[in-house]
Short mmCIF file of C-alpha atoms in Angstrom, two decimals:
data_model
loop_
_atom_site.label_atom_id
_atom_site.label_comp_id
_atom_site.label_asym_id
_atom_site.label_seq_id
_atom_site.Cartn_x
_atom_site.Cartn_y
_atom_site.Cartn_z
CA UNK A 1433 -13.79 -43.99 1.68
CA UNK A 1434 -15.70 -47.27 1.92
CA UNK A 1435 -17.09 -48.96 4.99
CA UNK A 1436 -13.68 -49.26 6.54
CA UNK A 1437 -13.14 -50.38 10.11
CA UNK A 1438 -14.25 -47.75 12.58
CA UNK A 1439 -11.44 -45.33 13.31
CA UNK A 1440 -10.48 -44.36 16.84
CA UNK A 1441 -11.69 -40.95 18.04
CA UNK A 1442 -9.88 -38.05 16.44
CA UNK A 1443 -7.21 -36.53 18.70
CA UNK A 1444 -6.00 -33.61 16.62
CA UNK A 1445 -6.63 -31.54 13.49
CA UNK A 1446 -3.92 -30.07 11.28
CA UNK A 1447 -4.66 -27.37 8.71
CA UNK A 1448 -2.44 -25.95 5.98
CA UNK A 1449 -3.19 -22.89 3.88
CA UNK A 1450 -1.37 -20.42 1.69
CA UNK A 1451 -2.66 -17.79 -0.76
CA UNK A 1452 -6.22 -16.95 0.28
CA UNK A 1453 -5.69 -18.40 3.75
CA UNK A 1454 -7.08 -15.49 5.74
CA UNK A 1455 -10.58 -15.63 4.28
CA UNK A 1456 -10.71 -19.43 4.49
CA UNK A 1457 -9.59 -19.52 8.13
CA UNK A 1458 -11.95 -16.68 9.03
CA UNK A 1459 -14.78 -18.95 7.89
CA UNK A 1460 -13.60 -22.20 9.46
CA UNK A 1461 -12.09 -21.32 12.82
CA UNK A 1462 -14.77 -18.94 14.19
CA UNK A 1463 -17.35 -21.65 13.34
CA UNK A 1464 -15.84 -24.07 15.86
CA UNK A 1465 -17.97 -24.23 19.01
CA UNK A 1466 -16.71 -23.34 22.46
CA UNK A 1467 -17.12 -27.04 23.36
CA UNK A 1468 -14.64 -28.08 20.65
CA UNK A 1469 -12.29 -30.43 22.48
CA UNK A 1470 -9.45 -31.04 20.03
CA UNK A 1471 -6.18 -29.22 19.45
CA UNK A 1472 -5.96 -27.55 16.02
CA UNK A 1473 -2.54 -26.92 14.48
CA UNK A 1474 -2.25 -24.46 11.62
CA UNK A 1475 0.50 -23.63 9.16
CA UNK A 1476 -0.07 -20.55 7.03
CA UNK A 1477 2.54 -19.25 4.64
CA UNK A 1478 3.28 -15.68 5.66
CA UNK A 1479 6.26 -13.58 4.65
CA UNK A 1480 9.11 -13.96 7.16
CA UNK A 1481 9.92 -10.80 9.13
CA UNK A 1482 6.22 -10.25 9.68
CA UNK A 1483 4.52 -11.04 12.92
CA UNK A 1484 1.56 -13.29 12.62
CA UNK A 1485 -1.21 -10.69 12.55
CA UNK A 1486 -3.59 -13.49 11.72
CA UNK A 1487 -3.31 -14.76 15.30
CA UNK A 1488 -4.58 -11.54 16.84
CA UNK A 1489 -7.25 -11.18 14.17
CA UNK A 1490 -8.59 -14.68 14.89
CA UNK A 1491 -8.29 -14.31 18.66
CA UNK A 1492 -10.96 -11.66 18.46
CA UNK A 1493 -13.27 -13.79 16.34
CA UNK A 1494 -12.94 -17.31 17.73
CA UNK A 1495 -14.55 -19.00 20.70
CA UNK A 1496 -11.44 -21.14 21.09
CA UNK A 1497 -8.08 -19.99 22.38
CA UNK A 1498 -5.89 -18.94 19.44
CA UNK A 1499 -2.14 -18.59 19.97
CA UNK A 1500 1.26 -18.84 18.39
CA UNK A 1501 2.83 -22.20 19.19
CA UNK A 1502 5.74 -22.24 21.61
CA UNK A 1503 8.63 -24.69 21.77
CA UNK A 1504 7.93 -27.71 24.06
CA UNK A 1505 4.39 -26.54 24.73
CA UNK A 1506 1.95 -29.38 25.47
CA UNK A 1507 -0.98 -29.72 23.07
CA UNK A 1508 -4.25 -28.69 24.68
CA UNK A 1509 -7.76 -29.37 23.40
CA UNK A 1510 -9.91 -26.44 22.34
CA UNK A 1511 -6.84 -24.46 21.35
CA UNK A 1512 -5.65 -23.33 17.92
CA UNK A 1513 -1.86 -23.26 17.59
CA UNK A 1514 -0.28 -21.31 14.73
CA UNK A 1515 3.25 -21.99 13.52
CA UNK A 1516 5.45 -18.95 14.28
CA UNK A 1517 6.62 -17.18 11.14
CA UNK A 1518 10.03 -18.33 9.88
CA UNK A 1519 9.96 -21.54 11.97
CA UNK A 1520 8.72 -25.02 11.17
CA UNK A 1521 6.18 -26.45 13.60
CA UNK A 1522 6.35 -30.14 14.51
CA UNK A 1523 4.51 -32.48 16.86
CA UNK A 1524 6.50 -34.85 19.06
CA UNK A 1525 5.11 -38.30 19.77
CA UNK A 1526 4.67 -37.35 23.43
CA UNK A 1527 2.09 -34.74 22.40
CA UNK A 1528 4.28 -31.66 22.83
CA UNK A 1529 5.12 -29.12 20.15
CA UNK A 1530 8.54 -28.38 18.71
CA UNK A 1531 9.82 -25.67 16.39
CA UNK A 1532 12.83 -25.73 14.10
CA UNK A 1533 14.87 -23.46 11.86
CA UNK A 1534 15.70 -26.28 9.47
CA UNK A 1535 15.89 -25.16 5.89
CA UNK A 1536 12.66 -24.26 4.09
CA UNK A 1537 10.68 -27.13 2.57
CA UNK A 1538 8.89 -26.33 -0.72
CA UNK A 1539 10.44 -22.86 -0.33
CA UNK A 1540 8.34 -22.50 2.80
CA UNK A 1541 9.11 -22.07 6.48
CA UNK A 1542 6.84 -22.94 8.13
CA UNK A 1543 6.04 -25.82 5.82
CA UNK A 1544 2.74 -27.68 5.80
CA UNK A 1545 4.51 -30.94 4.91
CA UNK A 1546 6.74 -30.72 8.00
CA UNK A 1547 3.76 -30.25 10.33
CA UNK A 1548 1.58 -32.90 8.69
CA UNK A 1549 4.31 -35.55 8.52
CA UNK A 1550 5.26 -35.16 12.16
CA UNK A 1551 1.60 -35.06 13.24
CA UNK A 1552 0.87 -38.20 11.19
CA UNK A 1553 3.68 -39.86 13.10
CA UNK A 1554 2.38 -38.73 16.45
CA UNK A 1555 -1.35 -39.35 15.93
CA UNK A 1556 -1.66 -41.95 13.15
CA UNK A 1557 -5.31 -42.82 12.55
CA UNK A 1558 -6.48 -40.27 15.08
CA UNK A 1559 -5.54 -37.29 12.91
CA UNK A 1560 -7.55 -35.17 10.49
CA UNK A 1561 -5.49 -33.25 7.92
CA UNK A 1562 -7.00 -30.37 5.96
CA UNK A 1563 -5.38 -28.73 2.93
CA UNK A 1564 -6.91 -25.41 1.94
CA UNK A 1565 -6.36 -22.80 -0.76
CA UNK A 1566 -2.83 -22.05 -1.99
CA UNK A 1567 -0.72 -21.37 -5.04
CA UNK A 1568 2.05 -23.92 -4.45
CA UNK A 1569 2.44 -27.65 -3.72
CA UNK A 1570 3.20 -27.62 -0.02
CA UNK A 1571 0.96 -29.98 1.93
CA UNK A 1572 0.67 -32.65 -0.78
CA UNK A 1573 3.36 -34.92 0.67
CA UNK A 1574 2.13 -34.13 4.17
CA UNK A 1575 -1.45 -35.13 3.42
CA UNK A 1576 -0.13 -38.31 1.82
CA UNK A 1577 1.62 -39.08 5.11
CA UNK A 1578 -1.64 -38.49 6.96
CA UNK A 1579 -3.56 -40.99 4.81
CA UNK A 1580 -0.71 -43.51 4.87
CA UNK A 1581 -0.79 -43.42 8.65
CA UNK A 1582 -4.53 -44.13 8.51
CA UNK A 1583 -5.70 -40.62 9.24
CA UNK A 1584 -8.48 -38.68 7.54
CA UNK A 1585 -7.66 -36.35 4.64
CA UNK A 1586 -9.77 -33.39 3.59
CA UNK A 1587 -9.08 -31.01 0.71
CA UNK A 1588 -10.85 -27.77 -0.07
CA UNK A 1589 -12.83 -28.07 -3.31
CA UNK A 1590 -10.43 -26.63 -5.91
CA UNK A 1591 -13.37 -25.26 -7.93
CA UNK A 1592 -14.26 -22.92 -5.10
CA UNK A 1593 -10.82 -22.26 -3.63
CA UNK A 1594 -9.19 -18.84 -3.87
CA UNK A 1595 -6.11 -20.58 -5.36
CA UNK A 1596 -6.53 -24.09 -6.70
CA UNK A 1597 -2.94 -25.28 -7.13
CA UNK A 1598 -2.43 -26.49 -3.58
CA UNK A 1599 -5.75 -28.38 -3.30
CA UNK A 1600 -5.14 -29.96 -6.71
CA UNK A 1601 -1.63 -31.09 -5.75
CA UNK A 1602 -2.96 -32.54 -2.50
CA UNK A 1603 -5.71 -34.42 -4.35
CA UNK A 1604 -3.25 -35.79 -6.83
CA UNK A 1605 -1.11 -37.14 -3.99
CA UNK A 1606 -4.11 -38.36 -1.95
CA UNK A 1607 -6.98 -39.27 -4.32
CA UNK A 1608 -8.90 -40.78 -1.41
CA UNK A 1609 -9.20 -37.41 0.33
CA UNK A 1610 -12.69 -36.02 0.88
CA UNK A 1611 -13.38 -32.89 -1.19
CA UNK A 1612 -15.38 -30.23 0.65
CA UNK A 1613 -16.25 -26.57 0.41
CA UNK A 1614 -15.05 -24.26 3.16
CA UNK A 1615 -18.52 -24.28 4.76
CA UNK A 1616 -18.66 -28.07 4.69
CA UNK A 1617 -15.20 -28.26 6.27
CA UNK A 1618 -16.35 -25.90 9.02
CA UNK A 1619 -19.39 -28.00 9.87
CA UNK A 1620 -17.50 -31.30 9.59
CA UNK A 1621 -14.82 -30.11 12.02
CA UNK A 1622 -17.45 -28.68 14.37
CA UNK A 1623 -19.20 -32.06 14.49
CA UNK A 1624 -15.90 -33.79 15.29
CA UNK A 1625 -15.26 -31.70 18.29
CA UNK A 1626 -18.69 -32.06 19.84
CA UNK A 1627 -19.54 -35.73 19.30
CA UNK A 1628 -16.73 -36.98 21.49
CA UNK B 370 7.99 -50.00 6.56
CA UNK B 371 6.07 -49.52 9.82
CA UNK B 372 6.91 -46.23 11.54
CA UNK B 373 7.62 -48.07 14.77
CA UNK B 374 10.51 -49.85 13.04
CA UNK B 375 11.93 -46.58 11.71
CA UNK B 376 11.70 -45.11 15.20
CA UNK B 377 13.58 -48.09 16.59
CA UNK B 378 16.25 -47.79 13.89
CA UNK B 379 16.73 -44.14 14.82
CA UNK B 380 17.08 -44.97 18.49
CA UNK B 381 19.69 -47.62 17.68
CA UNK B 382 21.62 -45.33 15.33
CA UNK B 383 21.78 -42.56 17.95
CA UNK B 384 23.01 -45.08 20.52
CA UNK B 385 25.62 -46.32 18.04
CA UNK B 386 26.86 -42.78 17.33
CA UNK B 387 27.22 -42.20 21.04
CA UNK B 388 28.98 -45.44 21.90
CA UNK B 389 31.28 -45.43 18.89
CA UNK B 390 32.06 -41.71 18.47
CA UNK B 391 30.75 -40.00 21.65
CA UNK B 392 28.40 -37.78 19.70
CA UNK B 393 25.29 -37.70 21.82
CA UNK B 394 22.05 -36.91 20.01
CA UNK B 395 19.97 -39.16 22.21
CA UNK B 396 18.26 -36.22 23.88
CA UNK B 397 17.64 -34.20 20.77
CA UNK B 398 14.00 -33.41 19.94
CA UNK B 399 13.00 -36.50 18.05
CA UNK B 400 10.68 -35.16 15.33
CA UNK B 401 13.39 -33.00 13.73
CA UNK B 402 16.06 -35.70 14.09
CA UNK B 403 13.76 -38.12 12.34
CA UNK B 404 13.18 -35.73 9.43
CA UNK B 405 16.89 -35.23 9.03
CA UNK B 406 17.80 -38.91 9.26
CA UNK B 407 15.11 -39.91 6.79
CA UNK B 408 16.44 -37.20 4.48
CA UNK B 409 20.01 -38.51 4.94
CA UNK B 410 18.87 -42.06 4.23
CA UNK B 411 17.12 -41.02 1.02
CA UNK B 412 19.77 -38.60 -0.27
CA UNK B 413 22.69 -40.90 0.53
CA UNK B 414 20.73 -43.76 -1.06
CA UNK B 415 20.63 -46.17 1.86
CA UNK B 416 17.73 -48.63 1.82
CA UNK B 417 17.22 -48.25 5.57
CA UNK B 418 18.51 -46.28 8.54
CA UNK B 419 19.95 -49.55 9.86
CA UNK B 420 22.07 -49.81 6.71
CA UNK B 421 23.30 -46.29 7.36
CA UNK B 422 24.17 -47.31 10.92
CA UNK B 423 26.12 -50.32 9.67
CA UNK B 424 28.17 -48.06 7.39
CA UNK B 425 28.91 -45.36 9.96
CA UNK B 426 29.94 -47.91 12.58
CA UNK B 427 32.55 -49.46 10.31
CA UNK B 428 33.56 -46.47 8.20
CA UNK B 429 34.55 -43.35 10.18
CA UNK B 430 34.69 -41.31 6.97
CA UNK B 431 30.91 -41.57 6.93
CA UNK B 432 30.63 -39.70 10.24
CA UNK B 433 31.17 -36.13 8.92
CA UNK B 434 28.51 -36.62 6.27
CA UNK B 435 26.02 -37.78 8.83
CA UNK B 436 26.98 -34.98 11.23
CA UNK B 437 26.13 -32.47 8.52
CA UNK B 438 22.60 -33.80 8.42
CA UNK B 439 22.32 -33.92 12.19
CA UNK B 440 23.84 -30.59 13.14
CA UNK B 441 24.29 -27.98 10.45
CA UNK B 442 22.04 -24.98 10.65
CA UNK B 443 22.07 -22.38 7.95
CA UNK B 444 21.58 -19.03 9.64
CA UNK B 445 21.79 -15.43 8.51
CA UNK B 446 24.03 -12.64 9.68
CA UNK B 447 22.04 -10.39 12.03
CA UNK B 448 19.09 -12.81 11.93
CA UNK B 449 16.26 -11.10 13.87
CA UNK B 450 17.78 -7.60 13.58
CA UNK B 451 15.81 -6.38 16.60
CA UNK B 452 17.83 -8.78 18.79
CA UNK B 453 21.08 -7.13 17.71
CA UNK B 454 19.52 -3.71 18.12
CA UNK B 455 18.58 -4.62 21.69
CA UNK B 456 22.13 -5.83 22.38
CA UNK B 457 23.47 -2.59 20.95
CA UNK B 458 21.13 -0.30 22.83
CA UNK B 459 20.54 -2.12 26.11
CA UNK B 460 23.30 -4.66 26.79
CA UNK B 461 26.48 -3.14 25.37
CA UNK B 462 26.18 0.04 27.48
CA UNK B 463 26.49 -2.27 30.52
CA UNK B 464 29.37 -4.21 29.03
CA UNK B 465 31.25 -0.97 28.38
CA UNK B 466 31.86 -0.67 32.11
CA UNK B 467 34.13 -3.76 32.09
CA UNK B 468 37.85 -3.53 31.24
CA UNK B 469 37.79 -6.91 29.48
CA UNK B 470 34.96 -9.06 28.17
CA UNK B 471 34.22 -12.63 27.23
CA UNK B 472 31.44 -13.57 24.82
CA UNK B 473 30.34 -17.12 24.02
CA UNK B 474 28.48 -18.02 20.86
CA UNK B 475 27.25 -21.51 21.72
CA UNK B 476 26.32 -23.60 18.71
CA UNK B 477 28.03 -21.23 16.29
CA UNK B 478 27.47 -23.49 13.25
CA UNK B 479 28.92 -21.88 10.12
CA UNK B 480 29.70 -18.60 11.88
CA UNK B 481 27.09 -16.07 10.74
CA UNK B 482 26.33 -15.04 14.32
CA UNK B 483 30.03 -14.86 15.22
CA UNK B 484 30.75 -12.29 12.52
CA UNK B 485 27.56 -10.40 13.35
CA UNK B 486 28.63 -10.01 16.98
CA UNK B 487 32.23 -9.17 16.03
CA UNK B 488 30.97 -6.38 13.76
CA UNK B 489 28.54 -5.14 16.41
CA UNK B 490 31.30 -5.03 19.05
CA UNK B 491 33.64 -3.27 16.64
CA UNK B 492 31.02 -0.66 15.80
CA UNK B 493 30.45 -0.02 19.49
CA UNK B 494 34.17 0.21 20.27
CA UNK B 495 34.30 -2.96 22.38
CA UNK B 496 35.96 -5.39 20.01
CA UNK B 497 39.55 -4.87 21.16
CA UNK B 498 38.79 -5.71 24.76
CA UNK B 499 36.63 -8.74 24.00
CA UNK B 500 37.50 -12.39 23.59
CA UNK B 501 34.90 -14.39 21.65
CA UNK B 502 34.43 -18.13 22.02
CA UNK B 503 32.63 -19.78 19.12
CA UNK B 504 31.78 -23.40 19.86
CA UNK B 505 30.10 -26.20 17.99
CA UNK B 506 30.24 -29.98 17.90
CA UNK B 507 30.65 -30.22 14.13
CA UNK B 508 34.33 -29.80 13.10
CA UNK B 509 33.42 -28.98 9.50
CA UNK B 510 31.01 -26.26 10.61
CA UNK B 511 33.75 -24.82 12.87
CA UNK B 512 36.18 -24.80 9.93
CA UNK B 513 33.60 -23.04 7.77
CA UNK B 514 32.99 -20.50 10.54
CA UNK B 515 36.71 -19.86 10.81
CA UNK B 516 37.00 -19.41 7.04
CA UNK B 517 34.22 -16.79 7.02
CA UNK B 518 33.30 -17.23 3.36
CA UNK B 519 29.65 -16.98 2.28
CA UNK B 520 27.91 -17.13 -1.08
CA UNK B 521 27.47 -13.65 -2.47
CA UNK B 522 23.76 -14.18 -3.05
CA UNK B 523 23.23 -14.27 0.72
CA UNK B 524 24.87 -10.88 1.27
CA UNK B 525 21.85 -8.80 0.28
CA UNK B 526 19.83 -10.29 3.15
CA UNK B 527 22.79 -9.95 5.55
CA UNK B 528 23.15 -6.27 4.58
CA UNK B 529 19.45 -5.58 5.01
CA UNK B 530 19.50 -7.23 8.46
CA UNK B 531 22.62 -5.33 9.48
CA UNK B 532 21.02 -2.01 8.61
CA UNK B 533 17.84 -2.90 10.50
CA UNK B 534 19.96 -3.78 13.54
CA UNK B 535 21.09 -0.15 13.72
CA UNK B 536 24.47 -0.80 12.06
CA UNK B 537 26.75 2.25 12.14
CA UNK B 538 28.89 1.11 9.24
CA UNK B 539 28.40 -0.55 5.90
CA UNK B 540 28.58 -4.32 5.85
CA UNK B 541 30.66 -4.05 2.68
CA UNK B 542 33.46 -2.58 4.82
CA UNK B 543 33.96 -6.08 6.25
CA UNK B 544 34.19 -8.36 3.24
CA UNK B 545 35.80 -8.70 -0.16
CA UNK B 546 33.71 -10.04 -2.99
CA UNK B 547 35.34 -12.44 -5.41
CA UNK B 548 34.13 -15.27 -7.64
CA UNK B 549 30.58 -15.20 -6.31
CA UNK B 550 31.74 -15.33 -2.71
CA UNK B 551 32.10 -12.84 0.10
CA UNK B 552 35.27 -13.33 2.13
CA UNK B 553 35.02 -11.71 5.55
CA UNK B 554 37.87 -9.64 6.92
CA UNK B 555 40.23 -11.80 8.97
CA UNK B 556 40.72 -9.08 11.56
CA UNK B 557 37.12 -9.82 12.60
CA UNK B 558 38.28 -13.18 13.91
CA UNK B 559 41.56 -12.09 15.47
CA UNK B 560 39.92 -12.27 18.86
CA UNK B 561 37.74 -15.31 18.21
CA UNK B 562 38.60 -18.76 19.56
CA UNK B 563 36.85 -21.49 17.55
CA UNK B 564 36.48 -24.60 19.63
CA UNK B 565 34.82 -27.98 19.84
CA UNK B 566 32.39 -27.97 22.74
CA UNK B 567 29.23 -29.93 23.41
CA UNK B 568 26.35 -28.55 25.44
CA UNK B 569 25.34 -32.17 25.99
CA UNK B 570 28.52 -33.61 27.47
CA UNK B 571 31.01 -30.79 28.22
CA UNK B 572 31.32 -28.43 31.17
CA UNK B 573 31.90 -24.78 32.00
CA UNK B 574 35.16 -23.47 30.51
CA UNK B 575 35.29 -19.73 31.21
CA UNK B 576 33.42 -16.89 32.89
CA UNK B 577 31.33 -15.07 30.30
CA UNK B 578 29.75 -11.63 30.20
CA UNK B 579 27.42 -12.50 27.33
CA UNK B 580 26.28 -15.86 25.99
CA UNK B 581 24.34 -15.97 22.75
CA UNK B 582 22.72 -19.31 21.99
CA UNK B 583 19.91 -18.87 19.54
CA UNK B 584 17.81 -21.58 17.94
CA UNK B 585 20.11 -24.28 19.25
CA UNK B 586 18.13 -25.50 22.25
CA UNK B 587 14.91 -25.86 20.22
CA UNK B 588 16.58 -29.05 18.99
CA UNK B 589 16.97 -30.40 22.52
CA UNK B 590 14.42 -32.22 24.64
CA UNK B 591 13.39 -30.64 27.92
CA UNK B 592 15.95 -32.37 30.22
CA UNK B 593 18.78 -31.47 27.83
CA UNK B 594 17.54 -27.88 27.60
CA UNK B 595 17.70 -27.74 31.37
CA UNK B 596 21.26 -29.05 31.36
CA UNK B 597 22.34 -26.43 28.82
CA UNK B 598 20.62 -23.57 30.63
CA UNK B 599 22.21 -24.69 33.91
CA UNK B 600 25.58 -24.70 32.15
CA UNK B 601 24.96 -21.18 30.87
CA UNK B 602 24.00 -20.01 34.34
CA UNK B 603 27.20 -21.42 35.80
CA UNK B 604 29.27 -19.95 32.95
CA UNK B 605 28.02 -16.40 33.38
CA UNK B 606 29.79 -13.74 35.36
CA UNK B 607 27.82 -11.88 37.97
CA UNK B 608 24.93 -10.14 36.20
CA UNK B 609 26.01 -11.62 32.87
CA UNK B 610 23.64 -11.78 29.91
CA UNK B 611 22.06 -14.67 28.02
CA UNK B 612 20.43 -14.21 24.60
CA UNK B 613 18.09 -16.85 23.16
CA UNK B 614 16.18 -17.24 19.89
CA UNK B 615 13.06 -15.16 19.35
CA UNK B 616 10.74 -18.14 19.99
CA UNK B 617 12.71 -19.61 22.87
CA UNK B 618 12.02 -18.97 26.52
CA UNK B 619 13.24 -19.81 30.00
CA UNK B 620 9.64 -19.94 31.15
CA UNK B 621 9.38 -23.74 31.18
CA UNK B 622 12.92 -24.29 32.49
CA UNK B 623 13.97 -25.56 35.89
CA UNK B 624 16.46 -22.65 35.98
CA UNK B 625 13.91 -19.91 35.25
CA UNK B 626 14.48 -18.48 38.73
CA UNK B 627 18.19 -18.02 38.04
CA UNK B 628 17.56 -15.30 35.48
CA UNK B 629 15.57 -12.11 35.13
CA UNK B 630 14.05 -10.80 31.90
CA UNK B 631 16.35 -8.03 30.75
CA UNK B 632 14.86 -7.20 27.35
CA UNK B 633 11.70 -9.33 27.49
CA UNK B 634 10.57 -9.06 23.85
CA UNK B 635 14.03 -9.99 22.59
CA UNK B 636 14.66 -12.97 24.88
CA UNK B 637 17.66 -11.35 26.53
CA UNK B 638 18.06 -12.50 30.12
CA UNK B 639 20.34 -11.44 32.94
CA UNK B 640 21.80 -13.75 35.53
CA UNK B 641 20.02 -13.09 38.80
CA UNK B 642 22.16 -12.93 41.90
CA UNK B 643 20.84 -14.50 45.10
#
């Protein structure tokens, strides 16, 4: 990204991950400081019929509040919201959350594209979208929507990712995205939250 | 095209559908509606949502196609088996004390939940004294529900769910397989009334002992959710039951005080009497 006009302060972060997600999120989310002031929305592909064990695992390890998103819940800073398994998670333009049982997108429900596209709509330039490890193509169209709306796109370095297909697909769709290792993503996000 | 223009087009289309055909989606949760309308625009090959509005205003045959995008939900039989298990173990023992019963499946879509409840009530010996109302706003979905025909490749999941729900019979007792389709036994719908009813614009029509409305109100905005929940409260008999989707809750509703948690983990509520 060149010396573009200064963007407005970031208002939200969306993260999508699939195969290898647990290890990646266990590095990124516990690194966020207690003072982190933004809402973080996460879609992870988990088998339906299984409760999101990741939420309770991360609750124990994070300084932020980690919870499963609820329908119509208002977004709150310093909180990590996970999409419930077998539901899509969307952001409304009034800053509340919505869930849906619409058909799977990219064979996935929740789908990263659905979250990212609705969040791009709601937050425009003030959004950071992060696509992490995964073995499918979900998130590519979503990250494209983030950059088209003027937001910031970040992709995990495919050379170091557990599964490279998803980062590669995201980079193909959004060549302007910043490529970072998991550790770099963790420190970049941490700096976002504290410099506000 | 700027997103603000698309948003305006959507608002105008929803207003047009209401004024021309009295289908009211104006208080549906906007993010999902937008996804569906953009999908309709692209798949039906309209250049813009405004062009789609022009067509539907002048050509009523376009309406059903658009309604399919706006309303149809593909569900599973016995989706969330633990919900049906909770009905079986905790709610039906109460219902057994009534000589006759009324059950409302609100937003029945293509009927998966209707047949699930009919089978559950038959297994528990309550079917013959129960009248089921299956309502939806989409006439084609109602017709599909009434037909009770599902692709055979969905049956494996339905069967697995049914067993997990504590089913006392085999799901295969209730359908005939032919030409890649499963045709459900018509005696399952002998006591089902399929009817056009809108939670947005219509009123109470009977006194129910159980209302099941799952993953319908997640598509509504908060004021519309409150209207629907108020309607359910007024439609329930004394100490009647309301079942919602596994991620839905009355917690944020204006009517929360009108219900008590009956099976908290399963989102089964009971009408609270003053």
